[in-house]
Structure formats: structure tokens, C-alpha cells
Amino acid sequence: MSDLLKRIIPCLDVKNGRVVKGVNFQNLRDMGDPVALAARYEAEGADEVVFLDIAASAEARPTALAMVRSVSRALTIPFTLGGGLRSLADMHAFLEAGADKVCLNTTAVKEPETITQGAKHYGSQCIVVAIDVKRQPDGSWGVYTHGGRQSAERDAVAWAHEVVERGAGEILLTSMDRDGTGDGFDMAITGPLGRTLPIPVIASGGAKTPEHLVTAFRHGADAVLAATMFHSGAYHVGDTKRFLKAQGIPVRLDF
Amino acid sequence: MIGVLYPNSGNITSIRDSLQRLDRPYRILSDTNLQGIEQILIPGQGRFATVMDYLDRHGWVPVLREWCAADKPLLGICVGMQILLTESEEDPGVPGLGVFDGKVEKLQTPKTPMMGWARVRWQQPGWDDGAAYYVNSYVVREHPDTWGTTDYGGLFCGAIARGNVRAVQFHPEKSGVWGKEFLNQCLIS
């Protein structure tokens, strides 16, 4: 028997300290203040929030850190910061500013030692590795970087195991085939990894309805990441959780 | 005034933001001068041995033992709870403060760390039901001073208390509105 509940995690894309929405990072629209939006999600029952800085750069760093400080003062639930983290110093800066977890993607692939060092210095629980995957012609899943545009020439399952070995505390698994489609998560890869890896797996890419979330949780995801589903206003986090509970999925309802 | 012990493990930004939200005056304790301190808060993520090493090198071990023996208010969080025990499987051979007699054990579950929300089953009246945010790989299984339990790979002490010396395995500063109210109840005014 386990009391551990499944988690719903809204994801906010940010640029220059503002939440943005766009397709393939083009035609970005200012969607508002990240602190206000995250606080609203917290009030609506979100278990955590992920902020993805889609335009991280050295110049934009002070703005990003200021945003993290503001979020840390406002939120009483955990939050993760990802996007453009290249080094231990980068991770340190954002953790010190108040992020509970930092998320590595491209850097993890290009310099896997960063995972090891991050886990060693800050603890595995602070290190999330995002793995973006696409189905391959031979039936396997390949790892991609740069927003799904560049093949890392690596098998997703093998990479996931290496990421675990190096000390990551959590994996954010995004299907780039499903991302933005609203067709539901790719459970053919998310399920097996969620069920077999010894660390939590967050399903990501394709969520559009509460039924998609039920499927993900029933088949091995520990948490789900959703963006458009909630940002569009189509679904309310709290109502979604009540639906999940009614479907037998253990979720936190006291918020 | 609350004294926050910062054992150089993990960061204390979250707990500081939390204290500010709750309007609690506090001071980060840079040495064992406890003038004006009415409650000690030991936050932290991190490793048992790292924290104990810091406490040892800075003269905190006898000070904390004496503080707890006098039943003065103290709240330990996460590793701040674990160091109150006698020893931990995380670092065999490294003694804890021994304020609570017992051993911290590694979680033997398919997934570690335990990361996420779970209910605390209180064993004392006056504490509200709710879900707390946990992120830990080690737990105290059973203890006569159990204050609350949670089940993950079996029941473990989500919280432990004896008089004014209290400690929680979860992170109340990350446990939403419930956590904020819980802290409000635990912290001196």
C-alpha cells in the first residue's frame, strides 16, 4: 500500500520573464506574468509547476533569476526551472534563487557529466533530466535535442538508464511526435519507462483531455505535464483532479 | 525569535520565503550564540554525514543536545529530522544527535526518492489531515515518539515529536496551503 499520490504539473513557457505561447517558438504571444499564472495554478490544485525558459541566454539571465525569486516568494508548492542550463554554476544560481528542481535537456546529452556533478553537489532530488523522443523506423525511440529538431543519435531507453545511473532524480519524458497534437501521450514508450525505471517519470507531450491523464497514470506515469490543456481554459486543474479521483487515480484534493 | 540553523546543505531560500510569508522574525544562526532565540529550526535537504559534519565542526552537537534535553522548542525538517536520530544507513558509523533513539533506514521501494504528495496520519489530536510534500530516500520506520505516519513501502514516521522537540520528514514549506497552516501552528509566534 502506498500513500504517494500522482501529480499534475502545468508547464509554463517563459521568455524574458513573461509567459509566452506559440507554435515552435515562433509568433510568440505574451500570455502574462509567470508569478500570477503559477499562483493561479497552485490555487486551482496543481501539485507542482514547471517553467521552461525558451529563450535562455546570458543576457536574459538576470531577468530569469528575478522571475525565480518572485515565484519562490509566491508559491507554496514545488517548482522546476528548465531551459538553457549549461553548467553547475547555472544550476546553482537557479537553486539558490529558490527553484526546487532544475531541468537539464540538451546539456545532459552533450555533457552527461553535468548530471553526475549536479546530483553530487545538490542531490538527485534537485535534478530533472528532460528526454525528448521520437519514434524511429525500426520501432525504437530516438533521443532528440533542440526542441526535437536534432537527433542525438541515441536510443531513448538506453539513455534513460544512463541518466538514472548518473544520479538524476526524475525524468521528464516528452514525445515530440505527440507534442502539440492533443492526441494523448505516447504510452508505448512512457508506460514501460514509467513502470521499469527506479525514479519518477513525468509523462509529457500530447495531453488534451482528462482521459489522457487517466491512461498515463494507469500505465505507469508518476506525474503528467500539461500545457495547452490547462492554458487554453478547456480544463480546470481542480475539476480534472476530481475526475481522476472518480476514476480511481489517487491525487491530492486538499487545495 | 526563531533561529534558523543552516548546515550548509541544500539551500534555505524556500524556508526563508516561508518564514517571511508567515511574518515570523528569524535569524540565520552563524554560530552557537542563542541569545534571544526561542525556537530552533533545522531545515535542509542533503546528506546525513554532511550535516553532522557541519554541526560537529561548529560546536552545535552539545548545544543542540542540551537544548532538546531542556525541552526547548525545536523543529527539524527532512534531514533536519534525521540528524535527531542516533544513526543513519545513509552514512554508517556517523553518529547523529541521538535526541530520539533509533535508526534512519533506506527506503526499499521500486522508486526512490519518494517524491510527491502523501497523507500524514496524525497520532496526536489537534493536527489537520492533509497531504504533505515528501522528497527523501531515507526514513525512520517505527518509533515510540511517532507523531504522524505515512505509507511508502510500509508505514514510516512522517513526523516525530516529544514535548517541544518536533520534526517532520516532509517539507511543510512546499506543502501548499496545508503546509503553510501546519508551519503556522508549529512555529512560535
Coordinates of C-alpha atoms in Angstrom, one line a residue, chain A:
Chain A
M1 CA 0.0 0.0 0.0
S2 CA 1.3 3.4 -0.8
D3 CA 0.1 6.9 0.2
L4 CA 2.1 8.5 -2.6
L5 CA -0.2 10.4 -4.9
K6 CA 0.0 11.1 -8.7
R7 CA 1.0 14.6 -9.7
I8 CA -0.4 17.1 -12.2
I9 CA 2.1 19.6 -13.3
P10 CA 1.2 22.6 -15.6
C11 CA 4.1 23.8 -17.7
L12 CA 4.7 27.5 -18.5
D13 CA 6.9 28.5 -21.4
V14 CA 8.7 31.8 -20.4
K15 CA 10.8 34.3 -22.3
N16 CA 12.3 37.4 -20.7
G17 CA 10.3 36.9 -17.6
R18 CA 7.0 36.6 -19.3
V19 CA 4.8 33.6 -20.1
V20 CA 4.6 33.1 -23.9
K21 CA 2.6 30.9 -26.2
G22 CA 3.5 29.9 -29.6
V23 CA 3.9 27.1 -32.1
N24 CA 7.5 26.0 -32.5
F25 CA 8.6 29.1 -30.6
Q26 CA 7.5 31.4 -33.3
N27 CA 4.8 34.0 -33.3
L28 CA 5.1 34.3 -29.5
R29 CA 2.2 36.0 -27.7
D30 CA 2.6 37.4 -24.3
M31 CA 0.4 35.4 -22.0
G32 CA 1.1 37.2 -18.9
D33 CA 3.0 37.3 -15.6
P34 CA 4.5 33.9 -14.7
V35 CA 4.1 34.5 -11.0
A36 CA 0.4 35.3 -11.3
L37 CA -0.3 32.4 -13.6
A38 CA 1.7 29.9 -11.4
A39 CA -0.1 31.2 -8.3
R40 CA -3.4 30.7 -10.1
Y41 CA -2.5 27.1 -10.9
E42 CA -1.4 26.5 -7.4
A43 CA -4.8 27.8 -6.1
E44 CA -6.5 25.5 -8.7
G45 CA -4.8 22.4 -7.3
A46 CA -1.6 22.0 -9.3
D47 CA 0.9 19.8 -7.5
E48 CA 4.0 21.4 -9.0
V49 CA 4.8 23.9 -11.8
V50 CA 7.5 23.7 -14.5
F51 CA 8.8 26.8 -16.1
L52 CA 10.6 26.3 -19.4
D53 CA 12.8 29.3 -20.4
I54 CA 12.6 29.0 -24.2
A55 CA 15.0 31.9 -24.8
A56 CA 17.6 31.4 -22.1
S57 CA 20.8 33.4 -22.7
A58 CA 23.5 35.1 -20.7
E59 CA 21.8 38.5 -21.3
A60 CA 18.4 37.2 -20.2
R61 CA 19.9 35.5 -17.0
P62 CA 19.2 38.4 -14.5
T63 CA 15.5 38.5 -15.7
A64 CA 15.2 34.8 -15.3
L65 CA 16.7 34.8 -11.8
A66 CA 14.4 37.6 -10.8
M67 CA 11.5 35.6 -12.0
V68 CA 12.5 32.6 -10.0
R69 CA 12.9 34.8 -6.9
S70 CA 9.4 36.2 -7.3
V71 CA 8.0 32.7 -7.9
S72 CA 9.7 31.4 -4.8
R73 CA 8.2 34.1 -2.7
A74 CA 4.7 33.5 -4.1
L75 CA 4.4 29.7 -4.4
T76 CA 4.0 27.2 -1.6
I77 CA 4.3 24.2 -4.0
P78 CA 7.5 22.9 -5.6
F79 CA 8.6 24.3 -9.0
T80 CA 11.2 23.4 -11.6
L81 CA 13.2 25.6 -13.9
G82 CA 14.5 24.4 -17.2
G83 CA 15.9 25.9 -20.3
G84 CA 19.4 26.8 -21.2
L85 CA 21.1 25.4 -18.1
R86 CA 24.7 24.6 -19.2
S87 CA 26.7 24.2 -16.1
L88 CA 26.9 23.6 -12.4
A89 CA 27.1 27.3 -11.9
D90 CA 23.8 27.8 -13.8
M91 CA 22.1 25.1 -11.7
H92 CA 23.5 26.7 -8.5
A93 CA 22.2 30.1 -9.4
F94 CA 18.7 28.9 -10.0
L95 CA 18.5 26.6 -7.0
E96 CA 19.8 29.4 -4.8
A97 CA 17.2 31.7 -6.2
G98 CA 14.6 29.3 -5.0
A99 CA 13.9 26.7 -7.7
D100 CA 13.3 23.3 -6.1
K101 CA 14.5 21.5 -9.1
V102 CA 16.4 22.3 -12.3
C103 CA 15.8 20.5 -15.6
L104 CA 18.6 19.6 -18.0
N105 CA 17.9 18.6 -21.6
T106 CA 20.4 19.4 -24.3
T107 CA 23.2 19.8 -21.8
A108 CA 22.5 16.4 -20.3
V109 CA 23.0 14.8 -23.8
K110 CA 26.1 16.9 -24.8
E111 CA 27.8 16.7 -21.4
P112 CA 26.3 13.9 -19.3
E113 CA 28.8 14.6 -16.6
T114 CA 26.7 17.6 -15.7
I115 CA 24.0 15.3 -14.4
T116 CA 26.5 13.5 -12.2
Q117 CA 28.0 16.6 -10.8
G118 CA 24.6 18.2 -10.3
A119 CA 23.4 15.2 -8.4
K120 CA 26.5 15.1 -6.3
H121 CA 26.5 18.7 -5.4
Y122 CA 22.8 19.4 -5.0
G123 CA 21.3 16.0 -4.5
S124 CA 19.5 13.8 -7.0
Q125 CA 16.2 15.2 -5.9
C126 CA 17.1 18.6 -7.5
I127 CA 18.0 17.2 -10.9
V128 CA 15.4 16.5 -13.5
V129 CA 16.5 15.3 -16.9
A130 CA 14.2 16.0 -19.8
I131 CA 14.3 13.4 -22.6
D132 CA 12.6 14.3 -25.8
V133 CA 11.9 11.3 -28.0
K134 CA 10.6 10.4 -31.5
R135 CA 9.7 7.0 -32.9
Q136 CA 12.2 5.5 -35.3
P137 CA 11.6 3.5 -38.4
D138 CA 12.9 0.3 -36.7
G139 CA 10.3 0.6 -33.9
S140 CA 12.6 2.1 -31.3
W141 CA 12.6 5.6 -29.9
G142 CA 15.4 8.0 -30.5
V143 CA 16.5 10.9 -28.3
Y144 CA 16.3 14.5 -29.8
T145 CA 17.6 17.8 -28.7
H146 CA 17.0 21.4 -29.7
G147 CA 13.2 21.2 -29.4
G148 CA 13.0 17.9 -31.2
R149 CA 14.9 19.1 -34.2
Q150 CA 18.2 17.4 -33.8
S151 CA 18.8 13.7 -33.4
A152 CA 21.1 12.9 -30.6
E153 CA 21.9 9.5 -32.2
R154 CA 20.9 7.7 -29.0
D155 CA 18.3 5.2 -28.0
A156 CA 15.8 6.5 -25.6
V157 CA 15.7 3.5 -23.3
A158 CA 19.5 3.2 -23.1
W159 CA 19.8 6.9 -22.5
A160 CA 17.1 6.8 -19.8
H161 CA 19.0 4.1 -18.0
E162 CA 22.3 6.1 -18.2
V163 CA 20.5 9.2 -16.8
V164 CA 19.3 7.1 -13.8
E165 CA 22.8 5.7 -13.3
R166 CA 24.3 9.2 -13.3
G167 CA 22.0 10.3 -10.5
A168 CA 19.1 12.1 -12.0
G169 CA 16.2 12.3 -9.5
E170 CA 13.4 12.4 -12.1
I171 CA 12.8 12.1 -15.8
L172 CA 10.6 14.4 -17.9
L173 CA 9.7 12.3 -20.9
T174 CA 8.3 14.2 -23.9
S175 CA 7.1 12.6 -27.0
M176 CA 7.9 15.0 -29.8
D177 CA 5.6 13.1 -32.1
R178 CA 2.7 13.8 -29.8
D179 CA 3.7 17.3 -28.6
G180 CA 1.1 19.8 -29.7
T181 CA -1.2 17.2 -31.3
G182 CA -3.6 16.7 -28.5
D183 CA -3.6 13.0 -29.3
G184 CA -2.6 11.9 -25.9
F185 CA 0.8 10.7 -24.5
D186 CA 2.8 8.1 -26.3
M187 CA 2.2 5.4 -23.8
A188 CA 4.2 2.8 -25.8
I189 CA 7.4 4.4 -24.5
T190 CA 6.1 6.3 -21.5
G191 CA 4.4 3.3 -19.9
P192 CA 7.4 0.9 -20.0
L193 CA 9.8 3.5 -18.8
G194 CA 7.4 4.7 -16.1
R195 CA 7.0 1.1 -14.9
T196 CA 10.6 0.0 -15.0
L197 CA 12.8 3.0 -14.1
P198 CA 13.6 3.3 -10.4
I199 CA 13.0 7.1 -10.4
P200 CA 9.8 9.0 -11.1
V201 CA 8.8 9.6 -14.7
I202 CA 6.7 12.6 -15.8
A203 CA 4.7 12.0 -19.0
S204 CA 4.7 14.9 -21.4
G205 CA 3.6 15.7 -25.0
G206 CA 0.1 15.3 -26.3
A207 CA -2.2 15.8 -23.3
K208 CA -5.6 17.2 -24.2
T209 CA -8.2 15.6 -22.0
P210 CA -8.5 14.2 -18.5
E211 CA -8.9 10.7 -20.1
H212 CA -5.4 11.1 -21.4
L213 CA -4.2 11.7 -17.9
V214 CA -6.1 8.6 -16.6
T215 CA -4.4 6.5 -19.2
A216 CA -0.9 7.8 -18.4
F217 CA -1.4 7.2 -14.6
R218 CA -2.9 3.7 -15.1
H219 CA 0.1 2.7 -17.3
G220 CA 3.0 3.8 -15.2
A221 CA 3.5 7.6 -15.2
D222 CA 4.2 9.1 -11.8
A223 CA 3.2 12.6 -12.9
V224 CA 1.9 14.3 -16.0
L225 CA 2.9 17.6 -17.6
A226 CA 0.3 19.6 -19.4
A227 CA 0.3 23.0 -21.0
T228 CA -2.3 23.8 -23.6
M229 CA -4.9 21.6 -22.0
F230 CA -5.0 24.0 -19.0
H231 CA -3.7 27.2 -20.5
S232 CA -6.5 27.2 -23.1
G233 CA -9.0 27.1 -20.3
A234 CA -10.5 23.9 -21.8
Y235 CA -9.9 22.1 -18.5
H236 CA -9.6 23.3 -14.9
V237 CA -6.9 21.6 -12.8
G238 CA -9.2 21.0 -9.8
D239 CA -12.1 19.6 -11.9
T240 CA -9.6 17.4 -13.7
K241 CA -8.3 16.0 -10.4
R242 CA -11.8 15.3 -9.1
F243 CA -12.4 13.4 -12.3
L244 CA -9.2 11.5 -11.9
K245 CA -10.2 10.6 -8.3
A246 CA -13.5 9.3 -9.5
Q247 CA -11.6 7.1 -12.0
G248 CA -9.7 5.6 -9.1
I249 CA -6.4 7.6 -9.6
P250 CA -5.0 8.7 -6.2
V251 CA -4.5 12.5 -6.4
R252 CA -4.3 15.4 -3.9
L253 CA -7.6 17.1 -3.4
D254 CA -7.0 19.3 -0.4
F255 CA -6.0 22.6 -2.0

